[in-house]
CSV table of C-alpha atoms in Angstrom, one decimal:
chain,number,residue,atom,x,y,z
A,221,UNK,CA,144.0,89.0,109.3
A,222,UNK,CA,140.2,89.7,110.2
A,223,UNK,CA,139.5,90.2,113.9
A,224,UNK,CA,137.7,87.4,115.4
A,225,UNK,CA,134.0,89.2,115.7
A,226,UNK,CA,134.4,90.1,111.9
A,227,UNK,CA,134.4,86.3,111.8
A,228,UNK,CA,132.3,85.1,114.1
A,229,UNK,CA,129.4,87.6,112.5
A,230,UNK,CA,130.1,86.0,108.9
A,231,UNK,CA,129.8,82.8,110.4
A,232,UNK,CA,126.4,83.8,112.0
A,233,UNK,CA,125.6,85.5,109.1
A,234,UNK,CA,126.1,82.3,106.9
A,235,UNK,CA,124.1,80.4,109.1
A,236,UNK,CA,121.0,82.1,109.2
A,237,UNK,CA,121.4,82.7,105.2
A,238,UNK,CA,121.7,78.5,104.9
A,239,UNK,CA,118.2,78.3,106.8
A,240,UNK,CA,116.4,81.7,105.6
A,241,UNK,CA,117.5,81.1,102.2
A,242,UNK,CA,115.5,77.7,101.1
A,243,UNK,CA,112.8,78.2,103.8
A,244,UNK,CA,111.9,81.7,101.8
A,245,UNK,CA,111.0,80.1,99.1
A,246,UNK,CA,108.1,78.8,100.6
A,247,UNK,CA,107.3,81.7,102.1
A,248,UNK,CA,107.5,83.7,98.4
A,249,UNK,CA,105.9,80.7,97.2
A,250,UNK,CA,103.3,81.1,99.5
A,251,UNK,CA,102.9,84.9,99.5
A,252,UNK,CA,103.2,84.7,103.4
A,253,UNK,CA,105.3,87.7,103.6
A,254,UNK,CA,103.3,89.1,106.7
A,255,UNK,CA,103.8,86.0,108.8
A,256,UNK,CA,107.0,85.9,108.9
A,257,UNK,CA,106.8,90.1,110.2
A,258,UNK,CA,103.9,88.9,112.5
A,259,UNK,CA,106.6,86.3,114.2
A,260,UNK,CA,109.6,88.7,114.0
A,261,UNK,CA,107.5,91.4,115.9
A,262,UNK,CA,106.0,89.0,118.4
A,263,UNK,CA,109.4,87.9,119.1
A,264,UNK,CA,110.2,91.0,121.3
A,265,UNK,CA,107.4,89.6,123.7
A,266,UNK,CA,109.6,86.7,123.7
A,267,UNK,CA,112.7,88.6,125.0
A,268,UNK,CA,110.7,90.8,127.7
A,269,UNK,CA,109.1,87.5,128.6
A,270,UNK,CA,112.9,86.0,129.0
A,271,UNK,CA,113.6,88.9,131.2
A,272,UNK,CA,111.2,88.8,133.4
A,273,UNK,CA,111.2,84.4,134.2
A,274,UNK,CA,115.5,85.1,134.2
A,275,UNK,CA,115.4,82.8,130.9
A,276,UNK,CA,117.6,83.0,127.9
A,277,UNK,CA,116.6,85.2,124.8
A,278,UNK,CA,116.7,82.6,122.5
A,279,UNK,CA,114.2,80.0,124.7
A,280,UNK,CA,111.9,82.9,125.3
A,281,UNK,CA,111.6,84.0,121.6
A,282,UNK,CA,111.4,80.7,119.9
A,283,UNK,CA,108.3,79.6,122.9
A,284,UNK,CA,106.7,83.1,121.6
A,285,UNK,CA,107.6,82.4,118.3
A,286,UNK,CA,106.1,78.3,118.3
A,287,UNK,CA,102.7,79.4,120.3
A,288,UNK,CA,101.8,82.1,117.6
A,289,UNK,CA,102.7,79.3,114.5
A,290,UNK,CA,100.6,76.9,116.6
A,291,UNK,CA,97.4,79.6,117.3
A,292,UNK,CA,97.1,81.0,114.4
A,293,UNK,CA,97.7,77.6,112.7
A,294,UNK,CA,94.9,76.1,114.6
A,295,UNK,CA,92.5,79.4,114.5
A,296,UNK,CA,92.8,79.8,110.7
A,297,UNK,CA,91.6,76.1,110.3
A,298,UNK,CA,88.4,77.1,111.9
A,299,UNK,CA,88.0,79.7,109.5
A,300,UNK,CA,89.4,83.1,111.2
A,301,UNK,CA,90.6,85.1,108.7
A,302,UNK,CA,94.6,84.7,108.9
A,303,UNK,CA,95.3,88.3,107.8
A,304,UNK,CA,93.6,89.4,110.9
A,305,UNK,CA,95.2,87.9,113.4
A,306,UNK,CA,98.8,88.2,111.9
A,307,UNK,CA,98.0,91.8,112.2
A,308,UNK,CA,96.7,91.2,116.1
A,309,UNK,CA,99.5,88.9,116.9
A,310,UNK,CA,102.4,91.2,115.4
A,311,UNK,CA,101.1,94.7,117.1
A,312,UNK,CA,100.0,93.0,120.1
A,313,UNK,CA,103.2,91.4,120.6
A,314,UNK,CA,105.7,94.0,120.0
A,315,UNK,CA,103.5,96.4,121.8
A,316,UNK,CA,103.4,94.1,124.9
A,317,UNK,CA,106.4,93.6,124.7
A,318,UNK,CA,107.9,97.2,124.9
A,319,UNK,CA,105.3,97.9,127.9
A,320,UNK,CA,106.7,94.8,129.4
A,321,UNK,CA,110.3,95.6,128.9
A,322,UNK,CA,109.6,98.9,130.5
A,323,UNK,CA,108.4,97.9,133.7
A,324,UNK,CA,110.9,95.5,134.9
A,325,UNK,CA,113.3,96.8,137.2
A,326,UNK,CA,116.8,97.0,136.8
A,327,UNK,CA,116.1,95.4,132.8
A,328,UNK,CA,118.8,96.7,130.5
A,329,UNK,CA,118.1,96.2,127.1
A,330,UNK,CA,119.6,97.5,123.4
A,331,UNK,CA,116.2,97.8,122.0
A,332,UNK,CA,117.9,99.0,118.8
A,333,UNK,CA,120.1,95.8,119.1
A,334,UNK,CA,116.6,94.0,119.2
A,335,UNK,CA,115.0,95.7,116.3
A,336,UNK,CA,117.9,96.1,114.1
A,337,UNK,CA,120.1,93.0,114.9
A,338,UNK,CA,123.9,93.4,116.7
A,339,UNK,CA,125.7,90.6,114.6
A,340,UNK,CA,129.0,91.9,115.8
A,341,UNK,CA,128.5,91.3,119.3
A,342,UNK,CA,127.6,87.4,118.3
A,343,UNK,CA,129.5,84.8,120.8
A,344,UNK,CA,131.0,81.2,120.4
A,345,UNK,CA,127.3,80.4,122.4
A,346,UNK,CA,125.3,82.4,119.2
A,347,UNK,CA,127.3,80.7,117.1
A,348,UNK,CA,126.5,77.4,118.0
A,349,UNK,CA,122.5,78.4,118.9
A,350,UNK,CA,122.3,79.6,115.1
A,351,UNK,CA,123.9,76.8,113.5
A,352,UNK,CA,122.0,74.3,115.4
A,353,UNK,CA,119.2,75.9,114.4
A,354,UNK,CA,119.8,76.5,110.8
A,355,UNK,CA,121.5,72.8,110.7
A,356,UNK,CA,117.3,71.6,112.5
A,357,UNK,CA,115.6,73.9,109.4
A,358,UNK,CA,117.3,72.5,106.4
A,359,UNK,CA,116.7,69.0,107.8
A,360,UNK,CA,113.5,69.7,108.4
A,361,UNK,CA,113.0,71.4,104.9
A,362,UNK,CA,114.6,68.1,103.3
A,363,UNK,CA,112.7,65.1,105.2
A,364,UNK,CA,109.2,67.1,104.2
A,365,UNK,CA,110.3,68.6,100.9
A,366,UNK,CA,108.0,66.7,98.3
A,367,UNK,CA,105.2,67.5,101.2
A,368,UNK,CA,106.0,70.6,101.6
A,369,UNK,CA,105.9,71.1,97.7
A,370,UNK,CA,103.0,69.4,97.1
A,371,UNK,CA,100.7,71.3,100.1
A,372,UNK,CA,102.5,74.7,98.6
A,373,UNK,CA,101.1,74.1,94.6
A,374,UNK,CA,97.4,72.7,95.7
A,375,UNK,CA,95.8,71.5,99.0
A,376,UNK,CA,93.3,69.1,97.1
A,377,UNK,CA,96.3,67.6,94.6
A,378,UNK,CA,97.9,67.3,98.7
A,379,UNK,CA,94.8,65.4,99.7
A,380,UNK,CA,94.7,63.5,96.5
A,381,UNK,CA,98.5,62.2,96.8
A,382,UNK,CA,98.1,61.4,100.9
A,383,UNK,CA,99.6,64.1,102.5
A,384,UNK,CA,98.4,66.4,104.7
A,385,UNK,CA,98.2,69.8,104.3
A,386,UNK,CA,97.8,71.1,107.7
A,387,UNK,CA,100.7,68.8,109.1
A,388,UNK,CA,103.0,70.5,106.2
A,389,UNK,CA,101.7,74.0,106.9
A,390,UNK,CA,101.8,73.6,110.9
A,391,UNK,CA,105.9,72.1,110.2
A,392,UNK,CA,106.5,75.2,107.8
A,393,UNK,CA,105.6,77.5,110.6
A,394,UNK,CA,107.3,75.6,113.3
A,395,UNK,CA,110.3,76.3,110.8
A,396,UNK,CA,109.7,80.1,110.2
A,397,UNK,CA,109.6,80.8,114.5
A,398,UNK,CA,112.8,78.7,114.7
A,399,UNK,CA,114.3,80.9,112.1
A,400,UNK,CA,112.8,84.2,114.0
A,401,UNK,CA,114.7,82.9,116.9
A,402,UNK,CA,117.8,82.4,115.7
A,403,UNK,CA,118.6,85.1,113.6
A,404,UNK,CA,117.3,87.8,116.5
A,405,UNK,CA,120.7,88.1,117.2
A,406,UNK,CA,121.8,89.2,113.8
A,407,UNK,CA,119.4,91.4,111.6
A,408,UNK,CA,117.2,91.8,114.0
A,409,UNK,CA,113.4,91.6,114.5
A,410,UNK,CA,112.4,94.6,111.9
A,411,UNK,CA,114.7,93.0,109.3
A,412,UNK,CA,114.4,89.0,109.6
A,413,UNK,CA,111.5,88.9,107.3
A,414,UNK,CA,113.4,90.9,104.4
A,415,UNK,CA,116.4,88.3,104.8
A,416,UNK,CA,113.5,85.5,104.1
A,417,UNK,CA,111.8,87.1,100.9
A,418,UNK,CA,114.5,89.2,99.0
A,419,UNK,CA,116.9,86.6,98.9
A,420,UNK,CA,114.3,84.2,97.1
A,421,UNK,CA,112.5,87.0,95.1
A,422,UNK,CA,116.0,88.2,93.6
A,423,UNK,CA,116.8,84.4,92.5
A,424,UNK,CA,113.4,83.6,91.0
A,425,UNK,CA,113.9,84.4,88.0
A,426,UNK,CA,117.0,82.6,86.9
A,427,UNK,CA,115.6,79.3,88.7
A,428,UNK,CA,114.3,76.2,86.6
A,429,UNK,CA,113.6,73.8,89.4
A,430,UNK,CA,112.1,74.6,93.1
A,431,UNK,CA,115.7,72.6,94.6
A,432,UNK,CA,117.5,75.2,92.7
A,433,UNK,CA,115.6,78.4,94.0
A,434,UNK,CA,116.1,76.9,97.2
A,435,UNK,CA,120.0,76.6,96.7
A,436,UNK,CA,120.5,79.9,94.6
A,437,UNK,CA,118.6,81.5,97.9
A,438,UNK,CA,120.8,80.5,100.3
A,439,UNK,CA,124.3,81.6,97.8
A,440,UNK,CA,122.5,85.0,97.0
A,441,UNK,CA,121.8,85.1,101.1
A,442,UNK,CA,125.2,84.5,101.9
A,443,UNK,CA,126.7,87.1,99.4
A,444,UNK,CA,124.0,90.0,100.6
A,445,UNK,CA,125.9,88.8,104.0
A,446,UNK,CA,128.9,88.8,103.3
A,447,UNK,CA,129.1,92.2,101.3
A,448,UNK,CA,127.1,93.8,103.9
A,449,UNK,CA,129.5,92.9,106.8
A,450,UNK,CA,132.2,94.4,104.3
A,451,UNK,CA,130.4,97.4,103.8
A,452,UNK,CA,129.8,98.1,107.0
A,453,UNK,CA,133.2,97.7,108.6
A,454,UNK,CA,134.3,99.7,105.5
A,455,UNK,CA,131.6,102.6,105.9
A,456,UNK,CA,131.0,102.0,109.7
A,457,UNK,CA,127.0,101.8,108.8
A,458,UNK,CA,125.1,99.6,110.9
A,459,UNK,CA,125.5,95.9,110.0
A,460,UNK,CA,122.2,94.5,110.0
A,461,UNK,CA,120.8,97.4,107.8
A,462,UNK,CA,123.7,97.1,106.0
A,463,UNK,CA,122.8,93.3,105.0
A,464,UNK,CA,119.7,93.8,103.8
A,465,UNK,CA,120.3,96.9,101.6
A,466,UNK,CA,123.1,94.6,100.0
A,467,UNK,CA,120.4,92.0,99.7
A,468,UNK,CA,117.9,94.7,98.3
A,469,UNK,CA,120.8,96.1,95.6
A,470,UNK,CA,121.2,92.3,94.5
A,471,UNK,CA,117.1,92.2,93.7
A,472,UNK,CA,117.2,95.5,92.1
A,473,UNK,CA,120.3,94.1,89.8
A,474,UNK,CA,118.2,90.8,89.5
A,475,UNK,CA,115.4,92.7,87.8
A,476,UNK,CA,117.0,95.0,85.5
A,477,UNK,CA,119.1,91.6,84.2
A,478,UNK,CA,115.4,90.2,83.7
A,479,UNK,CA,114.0,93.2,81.8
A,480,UNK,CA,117.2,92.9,79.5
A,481,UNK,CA,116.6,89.9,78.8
Protein backbone atom coordinates (compact mmCIF):
# COMPACT_ATOMS: atom_id res chain seq x y z
CA UNK A 1 0.00 0.00 0.00
CA UNK A 2 1.59 3.50 -0.98
CA UNK A 3 1.86 6.09 1.75
CA UNK A 4 -0.46 8.88 1.36
CA UNK A 5 2.34 11.69 0.15
CA UNK A 6 3.46 9.06 -2.57
CA UNK A 7 -0.05 9.66 -3.63
CA UNK A 8 -0.87 12.84 -3.13
CA UNK A 9 2.53 13.88 -5.29
CA UNK A 10 1.25 11.57 -8.25
CA UNK A 11 -1.87 13.22 -8.07
CA UNK A 12 -0.22 16.66 -8.25
CA UNK A 13 2.05 15.39 -10.54
CA UNK A 14 -0.87 14.35 -12.90
CA UNK A 15 -2.43 17.45 -12.67
CA UNK A 16 0.17 19.75 -13.74
CA UNK A 17 1.10 17.10 -16.61
CA UNK A 18 -3.01 17.41 -17.83
CA UNK A 19 -2.44 21.30 -18.10
CA UNK A 20 1.51 21.50 -19.10
CA UNK A 21 0.99 18.83 -21.51
CA UNK A 22 -1.47 20.41 -24.32
CA UNK A 23 -0.56 24.00 -23.34
CA UNK A 24 3.25 22.95 -24.53
CA UNK A 25 2.37 22.46 -27.70
CA UNK A 26 1.77 25.88 -28.26
CA UNK A 27 4.60 26.89 -26.68
CA UNK A 28 6.84 24.26 -29.06
CA UNK A 29 4.66 25.39 -31.71
CA UNK A 30 5.46 28.71 -31.07
CA UNK A 31 9.25 28.33 -30.23
CA UNK A 32 8.48 30.29 -26.97
CA UNK A 33 10.69 28.24 -24.90
CA UNK A 34 12.19 31.35 -23.07
CA UNK A 35 8.85 32.67 -21.91
CA UNK A 36 7.81 30.19 -20.16
CA UNK A 37 11.71 30.40 -18.20
CA UNK A 38 11.11 34.19 -18.09
CA UNK A 39 7.69 33.43 -15.98
CA UNK A 40 9.13 30.47 -14.00
CA UNK A 41 12.07 32.80 -12.78
CA UNK A 42 9.92 35.85 -12.16
CA UNK A 43 7.79 33.74 -10.12
CA UNK A 44 10.27 33.69 -7.11
CA UNK A 45 9.47 37.63 -6.98
CA UNK A 46 6.05 36.35 -6.54
CA UNK A 47 6.77 34.19 -3.44
CA UNK A 48 9.13 36.98 -1.63
CA UNK A 49 6.40 39.32 -2.62
CA UNK A 50 3.80 36.77 -0.71
CA UNK A 51 6.05 36.98 2.16
CA UNK A 52 6.40 40.14 2.73
CA UNK A 53 2.15 41.34 2.23
CA UNK A 54 1.55 37.78 4.59
CA UNK A 55 -0.17 36.41 1.33
CA UNK A 56 -0.32 32.92 0.04
CA UNK A 57 2.47 31.59 -2.52
CA UNK A 58 0.20 30.64 -4.95
CA UNK A 59 -1.78 34.38 -5.14
CA UNK A 60 1.54 36.01 -5.09
CA UNK A 61 3.21 34.03 -7.92
CA UNK A 62 0.27 33.85 -10.31
CA UNK A 63 -0.21 38.16 -9.79
CA UNK A 64 3.73 38.12 -10.78
CA UNK A 65 3.20 35.69 -13.12
CA UNK A 66 -0.23 37.58 -14.94
CA UNK A 67 1.59 41.20 -14.83
CA UNK A 68 4.67 39.94 -16.81
CA UNK A 69 2.11 38.01 -19.57
CA UNK A 70 0.22 41.31 -19.62
CA UNK A 71 3.68 43.80 -19.97
CA UNK A 72 5.39 42.14 -22.05
CA UNK A 73 2.20 41.33 -24.10
CA UNK A 74 1.37 44.91 -24.32
CA UNK A 75 5.26 46.22 -24.80
CA UNK A 76 5.98 43.70 -27.67
CA UNK A 77 2.85 45.07 -29.56
CA UNK A 78 4.49 48.43 -29.65
CA UNK A 79 7.45 46.90 -31.13
CA UNK A 80 9.98 46.17 -28.11
CA UNK A 81 11.83 43.44 -29.02
CA UNK A 82 10.29 40.41 -26.90
CA UNK A 83 13.69 38.56 -26.48
CA UNK A 84 14.85 41.52 -24.55
CA UNK A 85 12.59 41.90 -22.13
CA UNK A 86 12.05 38.13 -21.40
CA UNK A 87 15.68 38.32 -20.58
CA UNK A 88 15.03 41.68 -18.24
CA UNK A 89 11.92 40.20 -16.74
CA UNK A 90 13.41 36.68 -15.90
CA UNK A 91 16.96 38.02 -14.27
CA UNK A 92 15.31 40.93 -12.85
CA UNK A 93 12.78 38.94 -11.22
CA UNK A 94 14.57 36.12 -9.75
CA UNK A 95 17.30 38.52 -8.75
CA UNK A 96 14.77 40.70 -6.83
CA UNK A 97 13.48 38.27 -5.65
CA UNK A 98 16.35 36.51 -3.73
CA UNK A 99 17.42 40.17 -2.48
CA UNK A 100 13.89 40.51 -1.31
CA UNK A 101 13.66 37.21 0.37
CA UNK A 102 16.79 38.05 2.19
CA UNK A 103 15.89 40.99 3.89
CA UNK A 104 12.72 40.08 5.49
CA UNK A 105 13.01 39.26 9.00
CA UNK A 106 12.23 36.13 10.48
CA UNK A 107 11.34 34.72 6.43
CA UNK A 108 12.11 31.06 6.34
CA UNK A 109 12.25 29.75 3.04
CA UNK A 110 13.49 26.18 1.13
CA UNK A 111 14.87 28.13 -1.67
CA UNK A 112 15.95 24.75 -3.09
CA UNK A 113 12.22 23.70 -2.56
CA UNK A 114 11.45 26.86 -4.69
CA UNK A 115 13.89 26.25 -7.50
CA UNK A 116 13.70 22.57 -7.71
CA UNK A 117 10.03 21.75 -6.73
CA UNK A 118 9.10 19.65 -3.21
CA UNK A 119 6.14 17.52 -4.62
CA UNK A 120 6.33 15.30 -1.63
CA UNK A 121 5.46 17.82 0.80
CA UNK A 122 2.12 18.63 -1.56
CA UNK A 123 -1.14 18.97 0.79
CA UNK A 124 -4.98 18.19 0.27
CA UNK A 125 -4.90 22.44 -0.15
CA UNK A 126 -2.03 21.85 -3.24
CA UNK A 127 -3.97 19.35 -4.43
CA UNK A 128 -6.96 21.14 -4.98
CA UNK A 129 -5.04 24.69 -5.97
CA UNK A 130 -3.31 22.46 -8.91
CA UNK A 131 -6.23 20.79 -10.07
CA UNK A 132 -8.33 23.81 -10.16
CA UNK A 133 -5.82 25.24 -12.05
CA UNK A 134 -5.03 22.63 -14.52
CA UNK A 135 -9.03 21.85 -14.74
CA UNK A 136 -9.12 26.45 -15.74
CA UNK A 137 -6.10 25.70 -18.50
CA UNK A 138 -7.60 22.87 -20.46
CA UNK A 139 -10.93 24.73 -20.49
CA UNK A 140 -9.40 27.55 -21.55
CA UNK A 141 -7.15 25.63 -24.16
CA UNK A 142 -10.61 24.05 -25.48
CA UNK A 143 -13.08 27.15 -25.76
CA UNK A 144 -10.07 29.10 -27.78
CA UNK A 145 -8.55 26.00 -29.56
CA UNK A 146 -9.46 26.76 -33.30
CA UNK A 147 -8.22 30.51 -32.26
CA UNK A 148 -5.51 29.53 -30.71
CA UNK A 149 -4.55 27.41 -33.78
CA UNK A 150 -5.21 29.66 -36.25
CA UNK A 151 -3.13 32.84 -34.48
CA UNK A 152 -0.21 29.95 -33.89
CA UNK A 153 0.06 28.92 -37.95
CA UNK A 154 -0.32 32.79 -39.42
CA UNK A 155 -1.41 36.15 -37.84
CA UNK A 156 -2.67 37.54 -41.29
CA UNK A 157 -4.66 33.95 -42.12
CA UNK A 158 -5.96 34.99 -38.08
CA UNK A 159 -6.98 38.45 -39.38
CA UNK A 160 -8.37 37.06 -42.56
CA UNK A 161 -10.76 34.33 -40.68
CA UNK A 162 -11.85 37.16 -37.75
CA UNK A 163 -9.97 36.35 -34.95
CA UNK A 164 -7.64 38.18 -33.21
CA UNK A 165 -4.31 37.49 -32.74
CA UNK A 166 -3.41 39.49 -29.78
CA UNK A 167 -6.58 38.43 -27.77
CA UNK A 168 -5.29 34.60 -28.53
CA UNK A 169 -1.66 35.41 -27.61
CA UNK A 170 -2.57 37.64 -24.44
CA UNK A 171 -5.10 34.26 -23.36
CA UNK A 172 -2.08 31.87 -24.16
CA UNK A 173 0.10 33.73 -21.69
CA UNK A 174 -2.51 34.27 -19.17
CA UNK A 175 -2.45 30.26 -19.49
CA UNK A 176 1.43 29.75 -19.27
CA UNK A 177 1.56 32.17 -15.66
CA UNK A 178 -1.33 30.07 -14.38
CA UNK A 179 0.57 27.03 -15.13
CA UNK A 180 3.92 28.69 -13.50
CA UNK A 181 1.75 29.05 -10.50
CA UNK A 182 0.54 25.94 -9.97
CA UNK A 183 3.13 23.68 -10.65
CA UNK A 184 5.73 25.85 -8.25
CA UNK A 185 4.99 23.49 -5.81
CA UNK A 186 6.04 20.41 -7.74
CA UNK A 187 9.11 20.77 -10.17
CA UNK A 188 9.84 23.88 -9.27
CA UNK A 189 10.74 27.19 -10.85
CA UNK A 190 14.19 26.03 -12.65
CA UNK A 191 12.28 22.96 -14.03
CA UNK A 192 8.55 24.09 -15.03
CA UNK A 193 9.54 25.15 -18.47
CA UNK A 194 11.27 21.66 -19.29
CA UNK A 195 7.90 19.89 -18.08
CA UNK A 196 6.19 22.32 -20.88
CA UNK A 197 8.50 21.60 -23.90
CA UNK A 198 9.93 17.93 -23.56
CA UNK A 199 6.77 16.45 -23.03
CA UNK A 200 5.52 17.93 -26.49
CA UNK A 201 8.89 17.77 -28.30
CA UNK A 202 9.20 13.88 -27.47
CA UNK A 203 5.58 13.30 -28.94
CA UNK A 204 5.93 15.34 -32.14
CA UNK A 205 6.95 13.07 -34.04
CA UNK A 206 4.40 10.30 -33.86
CA UNK A 207 1.53 12.98 -33.92
CA UNK A 208 -0.82 13.43 -37.22
CA UNK A 209 -3.25 15.99 -35.82
CA UNK A 210 -2.44 19.15 -33.38
CA UNK A 211 -5.61 17.40 -30.90
CA UNK A 212 -3.44 14.47 -30.87
CA UNK A 213 -0.01 16.14 -29.88
CA UNK A 214 -1.93 17.84 -27.43
CA UNK A 215 -3.27 14.49 -25.86
CA UNK A 216 -0.02 12.29 -26.46
CA UNK A 217 1.61 15.42 -24.36
CA UNK A 218 -0.21 15.17 -21.56
CA UNK A 219 0.10 10.74 -21.49
CA UNK A 220 3.89 11.14 -22.12
CA UNK A 221 3.68 14.05 -19.14
CA UNK A 222 2.08 11.82 -16.95
CA UNK A 223 4.37 8.78 -17.51
CA UNK A 224 7.76 11.09 -17.10
CA UNK A 225 5.70 11.70 -13.69
CA UNK A 226 4.87 8.83 -12.74
CA UNK A 227 8.29 7.00 -13.41
CA UNK A 228 10.10 9.72 -11.86
CA UNK A 229 8.22 9.65 -8.43
CA UNK A 230 9.10 5.80 -8.69
CA UNK A 231 12.56 6.43 -9.25
CA UNK A 232 12.99 8.59 -6.85
CA UNK A 233 11.49 6.88 -3.82
CA UNK A 234 13.40 3.86 -5.26
CA UNK A 235 16.90 5.77 -5.61
CA UNK A 236 16.08 8.48 -2.96
CA UNK A 237 17.09 11.22 -5.79
CA UNK A 238 15.30 14.37 -5.66
CA UNK A 239 11.80 14.22 -7.16
CA UNK A 240 11.50 17.09 -9.24
CA UNK A 241 14.88 16.44 -11.04
CA UNK A 242 13.90 13.13 -10.99
CA UNK A 243 10.74 13.94 -13.26
CA UNK A 244 12.28 15.66 -15.76
CA UNK A 245 15.30 13.41 -16.36
CA UNK A 246 12.51 10.65 -16.86
CA UNK A 247 10.81 13.16 -19.23
CA UNK A 248 14.28 13.93 -20.96
CA UNK A 249 15.11 9.80 -21.31
CA UNK A 250 11.53 9.45 -22.98
CA UNK A 251 12.71 12.32 -25.72
CA UNK A 252 15.98 10.75 -26.14
CA UNK A 253 14.05 7.20 -26.81
CA UNK A 254 11.54 9.39 -28.99
CA UNK A 255 14.39 10.34 -31.29
CA UNK A 256 16.41 7.32 -31.78
CA UNK A 257 12.75 5.50 -32.65
CA UNK A 258 12.51 8.40 -35.28
CA UNK A 259 15.98 7.96 -36.81
CA UNK A 260 15.07 4.14 -37.13
CA UNK A 261 12.47 4.73 -38.72
Amino acid sequence: MLDDFLIRAALAGLGVALAAGPLGCFIVWRRMAYFGDATAHAALLGVALALAMSISIFAGVLAVALVLAVSVSALSARGAPVDTLLGVFAHGGLAVGLVVVSLLPGARVDLMGLLLGDILAVGKVDLAVIWSGAVIVVGLLAWRWSGLLIATLNADLARASGVDARREDLILMLALALVVAVALKVVGALLISAMLIVPAATVRPFARTPEAMAVLAALCGAVATMGGIAMSYQFDTPTGPTIVATATALFVVSSVLMRRR
